[in-house]
Short mmCIF file of C-alpha atoms in Angstrom, two decimals:
data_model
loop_
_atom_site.label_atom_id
_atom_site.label_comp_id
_atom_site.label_asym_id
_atom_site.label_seq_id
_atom_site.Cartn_x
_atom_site.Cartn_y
_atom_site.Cartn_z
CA UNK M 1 0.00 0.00 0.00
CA UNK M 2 2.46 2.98 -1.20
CA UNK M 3 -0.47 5.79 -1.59
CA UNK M 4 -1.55 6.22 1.76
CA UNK M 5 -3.59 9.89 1.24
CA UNK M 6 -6.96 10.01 1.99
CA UNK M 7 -7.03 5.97 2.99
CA UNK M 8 -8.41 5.32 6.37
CA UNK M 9 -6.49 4.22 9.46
CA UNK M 10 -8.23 2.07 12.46
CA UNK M 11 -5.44 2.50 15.54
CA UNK M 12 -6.31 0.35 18.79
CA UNK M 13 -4.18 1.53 22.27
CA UNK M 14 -4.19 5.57 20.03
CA UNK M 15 -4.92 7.53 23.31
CA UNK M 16 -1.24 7.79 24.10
CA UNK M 17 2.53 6.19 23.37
CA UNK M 18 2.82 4.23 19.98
CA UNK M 19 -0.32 4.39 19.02
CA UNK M 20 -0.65 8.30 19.13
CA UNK M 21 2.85 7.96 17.30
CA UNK M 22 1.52 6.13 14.89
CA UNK M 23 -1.84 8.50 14.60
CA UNK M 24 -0.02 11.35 14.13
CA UNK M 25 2.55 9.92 11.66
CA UNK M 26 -0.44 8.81 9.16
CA UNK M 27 -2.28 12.19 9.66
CA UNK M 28 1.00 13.84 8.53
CA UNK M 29 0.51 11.67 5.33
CA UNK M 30 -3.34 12.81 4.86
CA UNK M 31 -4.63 9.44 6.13
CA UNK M 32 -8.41 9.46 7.74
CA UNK M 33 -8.27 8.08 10.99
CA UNK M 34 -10.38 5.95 13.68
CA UNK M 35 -8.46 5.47 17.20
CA UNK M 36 -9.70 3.21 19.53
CA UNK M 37 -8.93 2.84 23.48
CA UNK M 38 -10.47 1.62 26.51
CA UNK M 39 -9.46 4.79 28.76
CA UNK M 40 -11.84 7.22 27.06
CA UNK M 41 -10.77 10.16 28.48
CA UNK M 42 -7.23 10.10 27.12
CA UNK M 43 -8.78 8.87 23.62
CA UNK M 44 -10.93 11.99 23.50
CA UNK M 45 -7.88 14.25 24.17
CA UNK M 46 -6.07 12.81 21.77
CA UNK M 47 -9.02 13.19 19.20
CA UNK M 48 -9.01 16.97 20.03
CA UNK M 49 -5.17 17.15 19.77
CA UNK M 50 -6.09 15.97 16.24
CA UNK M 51 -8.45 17.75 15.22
CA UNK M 52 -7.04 21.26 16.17
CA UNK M 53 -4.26 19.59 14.01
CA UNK M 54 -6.62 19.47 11.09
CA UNK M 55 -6.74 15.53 11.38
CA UNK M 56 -10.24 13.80 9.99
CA UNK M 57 -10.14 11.62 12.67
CA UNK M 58 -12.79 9.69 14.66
CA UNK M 59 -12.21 8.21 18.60
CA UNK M 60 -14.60 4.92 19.57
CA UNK M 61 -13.95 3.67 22.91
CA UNK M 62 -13.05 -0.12 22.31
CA UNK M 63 -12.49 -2.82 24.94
CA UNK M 64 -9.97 -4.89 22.45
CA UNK M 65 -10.72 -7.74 24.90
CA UNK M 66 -14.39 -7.70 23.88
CA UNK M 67 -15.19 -9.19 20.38
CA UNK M 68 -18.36 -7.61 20.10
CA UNK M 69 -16.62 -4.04 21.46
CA UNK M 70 -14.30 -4.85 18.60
CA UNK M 71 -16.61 -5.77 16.02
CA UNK M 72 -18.67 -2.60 17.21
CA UNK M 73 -15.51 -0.56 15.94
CA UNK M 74 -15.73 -1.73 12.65
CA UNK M 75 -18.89 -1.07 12.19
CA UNK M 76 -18.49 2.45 13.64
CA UNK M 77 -15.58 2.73 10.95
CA UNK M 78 -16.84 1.52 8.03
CA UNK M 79 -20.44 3.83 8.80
CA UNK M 80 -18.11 6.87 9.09
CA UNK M 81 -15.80 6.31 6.51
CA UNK M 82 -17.06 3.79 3.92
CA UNK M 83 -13.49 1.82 4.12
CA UNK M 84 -10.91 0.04 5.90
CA UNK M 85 -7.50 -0.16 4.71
CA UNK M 86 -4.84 0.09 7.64
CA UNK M 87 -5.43 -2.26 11.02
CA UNK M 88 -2.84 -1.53 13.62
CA UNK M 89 -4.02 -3.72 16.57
CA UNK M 90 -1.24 -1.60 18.97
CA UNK M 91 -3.11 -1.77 22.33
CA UNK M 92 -1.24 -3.96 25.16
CA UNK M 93 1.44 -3.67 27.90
CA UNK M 94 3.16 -5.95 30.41
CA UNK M 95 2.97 -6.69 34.08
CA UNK M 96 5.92 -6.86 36.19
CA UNK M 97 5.82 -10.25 37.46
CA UNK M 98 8.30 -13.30 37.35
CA UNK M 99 7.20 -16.85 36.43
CA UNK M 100 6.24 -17.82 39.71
CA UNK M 101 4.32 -15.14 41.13
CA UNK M 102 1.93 -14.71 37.87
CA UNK M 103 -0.99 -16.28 38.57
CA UNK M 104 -3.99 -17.34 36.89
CA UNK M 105 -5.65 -14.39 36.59
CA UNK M 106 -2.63 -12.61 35.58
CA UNK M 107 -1.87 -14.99 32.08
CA UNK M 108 -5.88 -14.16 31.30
CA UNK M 109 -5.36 -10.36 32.09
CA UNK M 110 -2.54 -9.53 29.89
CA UNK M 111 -3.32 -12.29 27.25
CA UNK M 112 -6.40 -11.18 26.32
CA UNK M 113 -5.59 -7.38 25.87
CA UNK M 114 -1.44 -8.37 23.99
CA UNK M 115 -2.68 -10.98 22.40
CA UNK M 116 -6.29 -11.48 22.06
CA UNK M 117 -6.94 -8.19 21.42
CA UNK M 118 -4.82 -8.75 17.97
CA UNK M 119 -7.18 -11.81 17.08
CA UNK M 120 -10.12 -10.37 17.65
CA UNK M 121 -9.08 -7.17 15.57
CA UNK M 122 -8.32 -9.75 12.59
CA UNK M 123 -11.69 -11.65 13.41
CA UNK M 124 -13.35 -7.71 12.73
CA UNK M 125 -11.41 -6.28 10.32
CA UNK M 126 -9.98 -9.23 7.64
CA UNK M 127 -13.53 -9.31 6.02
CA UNK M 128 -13.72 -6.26 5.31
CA UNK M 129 -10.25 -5.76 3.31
CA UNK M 130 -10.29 -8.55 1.55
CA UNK M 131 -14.05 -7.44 0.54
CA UNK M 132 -12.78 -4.27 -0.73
CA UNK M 133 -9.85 -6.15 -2.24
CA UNK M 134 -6.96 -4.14 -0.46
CA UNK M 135 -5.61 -3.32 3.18
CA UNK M 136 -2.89 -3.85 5.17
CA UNK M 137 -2.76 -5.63 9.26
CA UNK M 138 0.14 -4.08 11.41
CA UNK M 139 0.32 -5.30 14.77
CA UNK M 140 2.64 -4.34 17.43
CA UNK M 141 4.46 -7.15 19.08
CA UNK M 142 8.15 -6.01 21.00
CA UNK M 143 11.92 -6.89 21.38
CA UNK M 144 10.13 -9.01 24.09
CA UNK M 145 8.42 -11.26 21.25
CA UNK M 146 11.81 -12.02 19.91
CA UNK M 147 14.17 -12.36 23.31
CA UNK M 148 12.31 -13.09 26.61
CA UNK M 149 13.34 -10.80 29.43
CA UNK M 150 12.26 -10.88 33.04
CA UNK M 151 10.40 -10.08 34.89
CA UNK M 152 7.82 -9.71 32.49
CA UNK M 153 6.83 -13.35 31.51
CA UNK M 154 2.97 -13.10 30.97
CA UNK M 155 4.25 -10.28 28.30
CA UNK M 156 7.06 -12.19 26.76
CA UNK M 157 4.55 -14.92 25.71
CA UNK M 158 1.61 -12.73 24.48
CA UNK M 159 4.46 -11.22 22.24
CA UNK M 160 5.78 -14.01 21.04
CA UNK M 161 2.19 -15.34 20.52
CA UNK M 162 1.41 -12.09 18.39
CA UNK M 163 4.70 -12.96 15.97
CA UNK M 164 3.17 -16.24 15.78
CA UNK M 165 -0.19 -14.76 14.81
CA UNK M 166 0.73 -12.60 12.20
CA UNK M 167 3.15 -14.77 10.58
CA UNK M 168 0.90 -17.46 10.38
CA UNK M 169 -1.97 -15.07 8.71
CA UNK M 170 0.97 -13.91 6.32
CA UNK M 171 1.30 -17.14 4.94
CA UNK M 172 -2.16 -18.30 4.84
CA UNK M 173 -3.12 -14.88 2.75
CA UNK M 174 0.14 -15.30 0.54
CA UNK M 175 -1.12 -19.26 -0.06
CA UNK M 176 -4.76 -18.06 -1.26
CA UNK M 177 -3.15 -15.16 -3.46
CA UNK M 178 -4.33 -12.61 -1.23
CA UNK M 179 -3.62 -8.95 -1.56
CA UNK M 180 -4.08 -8.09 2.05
CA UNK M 181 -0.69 -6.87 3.41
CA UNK M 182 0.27 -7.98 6.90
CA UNK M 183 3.20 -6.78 8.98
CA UNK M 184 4.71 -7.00 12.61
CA UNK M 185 6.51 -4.09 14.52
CA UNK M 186 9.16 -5.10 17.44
CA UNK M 187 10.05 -1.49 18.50
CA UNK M 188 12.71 -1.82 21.78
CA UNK M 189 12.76 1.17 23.87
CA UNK M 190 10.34 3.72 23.37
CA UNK M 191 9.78 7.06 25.18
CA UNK M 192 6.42 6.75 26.41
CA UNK M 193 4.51 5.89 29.64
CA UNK M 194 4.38 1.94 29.37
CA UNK M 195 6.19 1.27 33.32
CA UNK M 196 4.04 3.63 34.91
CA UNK M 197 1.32 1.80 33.42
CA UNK M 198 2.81 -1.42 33.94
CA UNK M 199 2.84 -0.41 37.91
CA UNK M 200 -0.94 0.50 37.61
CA UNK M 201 -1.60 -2.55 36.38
CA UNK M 202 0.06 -4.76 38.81
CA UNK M 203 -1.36 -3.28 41.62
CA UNK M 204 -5.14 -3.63 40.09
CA UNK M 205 -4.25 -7.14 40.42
CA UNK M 206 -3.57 -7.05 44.24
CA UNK M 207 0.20 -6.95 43.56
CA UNK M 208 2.27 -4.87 46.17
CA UNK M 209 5.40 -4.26 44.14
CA UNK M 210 8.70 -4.46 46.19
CA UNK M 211 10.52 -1.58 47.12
CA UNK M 212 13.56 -2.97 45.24
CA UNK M 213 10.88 -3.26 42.01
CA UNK M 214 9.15 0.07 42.32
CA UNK M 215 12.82 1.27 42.66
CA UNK M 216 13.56 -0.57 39.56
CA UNK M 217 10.39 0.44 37.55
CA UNK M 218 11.33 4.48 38.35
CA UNK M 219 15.16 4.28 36.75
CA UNK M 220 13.16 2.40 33.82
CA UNK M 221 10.56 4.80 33.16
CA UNK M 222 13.30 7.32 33.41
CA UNK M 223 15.50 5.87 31.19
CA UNK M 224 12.42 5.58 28.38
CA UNK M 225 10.96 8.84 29.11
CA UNK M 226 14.97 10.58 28.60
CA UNK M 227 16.80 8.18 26.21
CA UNK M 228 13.60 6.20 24.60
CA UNK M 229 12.26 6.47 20.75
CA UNK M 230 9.72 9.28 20.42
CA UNK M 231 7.02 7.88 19.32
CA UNK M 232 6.11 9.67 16.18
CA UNK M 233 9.22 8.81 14.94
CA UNK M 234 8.00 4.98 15.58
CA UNK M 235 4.95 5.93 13.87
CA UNK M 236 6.65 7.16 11.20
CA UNK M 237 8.86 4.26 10.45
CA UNK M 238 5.91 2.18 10.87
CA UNK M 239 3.88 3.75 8.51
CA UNK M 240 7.32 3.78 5.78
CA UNK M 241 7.39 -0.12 6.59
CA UNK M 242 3.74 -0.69 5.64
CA UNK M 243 4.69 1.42 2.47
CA UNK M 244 7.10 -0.65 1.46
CA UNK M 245 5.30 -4.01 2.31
CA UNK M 246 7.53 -5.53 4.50
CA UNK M 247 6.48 -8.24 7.14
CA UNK M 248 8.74 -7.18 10.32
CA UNK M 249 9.30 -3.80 10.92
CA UNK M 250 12.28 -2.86 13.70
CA UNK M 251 12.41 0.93 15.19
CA UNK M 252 15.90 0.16 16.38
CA UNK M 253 17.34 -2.05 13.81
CA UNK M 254 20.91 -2.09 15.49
CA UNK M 255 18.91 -4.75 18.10
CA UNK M 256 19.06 -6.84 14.68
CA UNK M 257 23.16 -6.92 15.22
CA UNK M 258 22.84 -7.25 18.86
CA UNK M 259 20.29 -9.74 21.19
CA UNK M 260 18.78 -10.79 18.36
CA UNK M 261 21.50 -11.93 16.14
CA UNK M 262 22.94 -13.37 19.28
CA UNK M 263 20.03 -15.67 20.89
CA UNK M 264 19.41 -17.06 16.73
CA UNK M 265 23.26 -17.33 16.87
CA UNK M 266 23.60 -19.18 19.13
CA UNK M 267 20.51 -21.51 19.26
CA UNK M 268 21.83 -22.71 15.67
CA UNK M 269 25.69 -22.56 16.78
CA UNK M 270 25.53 -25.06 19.92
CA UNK M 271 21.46 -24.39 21.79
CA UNK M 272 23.15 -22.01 24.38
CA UNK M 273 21.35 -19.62 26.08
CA UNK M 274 23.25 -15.94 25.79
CA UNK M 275 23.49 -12.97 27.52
CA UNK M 276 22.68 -9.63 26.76
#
């Protein structure tokens, strides 16, 4: 998909981070634009940041969790603009926990939003590309989907699950002679508000984060917030990748050189496990 004016964007996780990134990266390029979040305040400020922009854009609060929430955003979309043609199911973020303290609850929690919240935006939005007979699927998986790094296990997976997802609907689409484009972003460290977050999270599950963690989780957040991607630039390359069709899509491609290169390295070299 190389002409990307006037083509119509659906964003899921838009109110803030990557997903505003990515909104206001395909606004620059005169795309039409429905974002999508569960916290509606922050979605409707971000739809007013827009707009004053001079942005056609749209926000419909969407529980990515919820099927019918996310079939309800399709609708919404296609009765507003007529068309699909860009999916970026972004919404997600991980929980501070290591293997053994996640429990039950936990694996459901962060599954359903990282990774089931991808599926069900396929489940909406696949029909109606390949009935107009063009569109592209971006999802946003991590550096965590390719090399597993703790504490952050229940995140880890639902990355790894979302490579899985998309690379398996690449090659099913590519097998029928589809022309549905489908790609995967693995950005590393980006300068948003995902530990904070990540903090909230835990403690709506009854977690009491160490003192050592919280510690931890403030020199993190600092370090994204002060050395971390901006996010419209991750947008931006995003948006070029689409453009250009390719399946994985790195912000920091010097990460290709450097724990990734190594753990692929060495699994084929002698099945070691290295460090980063």
């Amino acid at each position: 998909m190389h002409d990307v004016a006037g083509k119509v964007a659906v964003i899921t996780g838009a109110a803030g981070g990557i997903g505003l990134g990515m909104a206001r990266a395909f606004a620059d390029s005169d795309m039409r634009l429905v974002l999508a979040d569960i916290d509606v305040n922050r979605l409707m400020d971000a739809v007013d940041g827009l707009e004053s922009a001079g942005a056609a854009v749209l926000g419909v609060p969407t529980d990515v969790t919820d099927r019918p929430s996310v079939d309800a955003l399709a609708t919404t979309a296609m009765e507003r603009y007529g068309a699909v043609h860009l999916l970026c199911n972004n919404a997600g973020g991980p929980l501070p926990k290591s293997v053994m303290d996640v429990t039950a609850d936990d694996w459901e929690r962060v599954l359903s939003v990282n990774l089931f919240g991808v599926i069900n935006g396929i489940h909406a939005f696949l029909p109606i590309m390949e009935a107009q007979g063009e569109g592209h699927i971006n999802a946003t998986s991590s550096l965590s989907g390719l090399v597993a790094f703790p504490p952050v296990v229940t995140y880890n997976v639902a990355k790894s699950g979302v490579i899985a997802v998309m690379e398996t609907l690449a090659r099913e689409l590519r097998e029928a002679g589809s022309p549905i484009g489908v790609s995967v972003s693995c950005p590393a460290s980006v300068a948003t508000h995902i530990v904070e977050n990540m903090m909230s999270n835990a403690r709506r599950t009854g977690y009491e984060p160490s003192l050592d963690e919280l510690t931890a989780a403030e020199q993190a957040q600092a370090g994204l917030l002060g050395g971390g991607m901006d996010p419209d630039e991750v947008g931006r390359i995003v948006l070029d990748g689409v453009r250009q069709g390719r399946f994985w899509i790195f912000s920091h491609p010097e990460l290709i050189d450097g724990p990734i290169r190594k753990r692929f390295e060495a699994m084929v070299a002698d099945g070691s496990l290295p460090d980063f």
